[in-house]
């Protein structure tokens, strides 16, 4: 019986706790929103792996830090991001997770419009930080 308890305890220690990961990833999402709102492109880029890819709505895929930076620089001129909510975070081994999220924002320009969106990301733990490897999203407002 004691052996079984030790094996179970060992297995549980080796697995990421999805509730804990979800809370950690929500903090990352909150940091993303704060950095984006401040126009802190360097802080936004630190949340991506060096070779990350983004697949934004109505825009070409961008791969790597410099192309991702170009995208977010332009996007900051077009829209505000007000909230990102982690809906689900499923562990994929010890250092990766699949994340599903929702977004709330507002377009900029002469006729600003509120929008909502949804997306998914594949993230990987790098030391004590989570980094996005792939980031895909869309908007529900029809103006994707």
C-alpha angles and dihedrals in degrees: 000000000000091000091053091050091050092049092049091047091049092050093049092051090053094054123077114243105240094206090052091045091049090053091047091048091049088057089052090050091049090050090050091053092047093048092046091049091052092047090241098154093173091058090048091050092050087067091063129073114244092254097036123142129215125198105196125184116271092358136092121267113266122208125190134018098285095051092044089051090052091052096049092045090057094040091055087063092052106040147015120224112216104172143004117191122193106224098178139000118190119189117234101195123312101312109028136064139183110228129197117194144170127220138205122196148138131239120234128226138064095325107031115195132192115237140186127205146171137215151156136234138191108219134187131201111240107186103310095335132087115227126192114238097176125013121186127172145152140191127247094211098086090244095094 
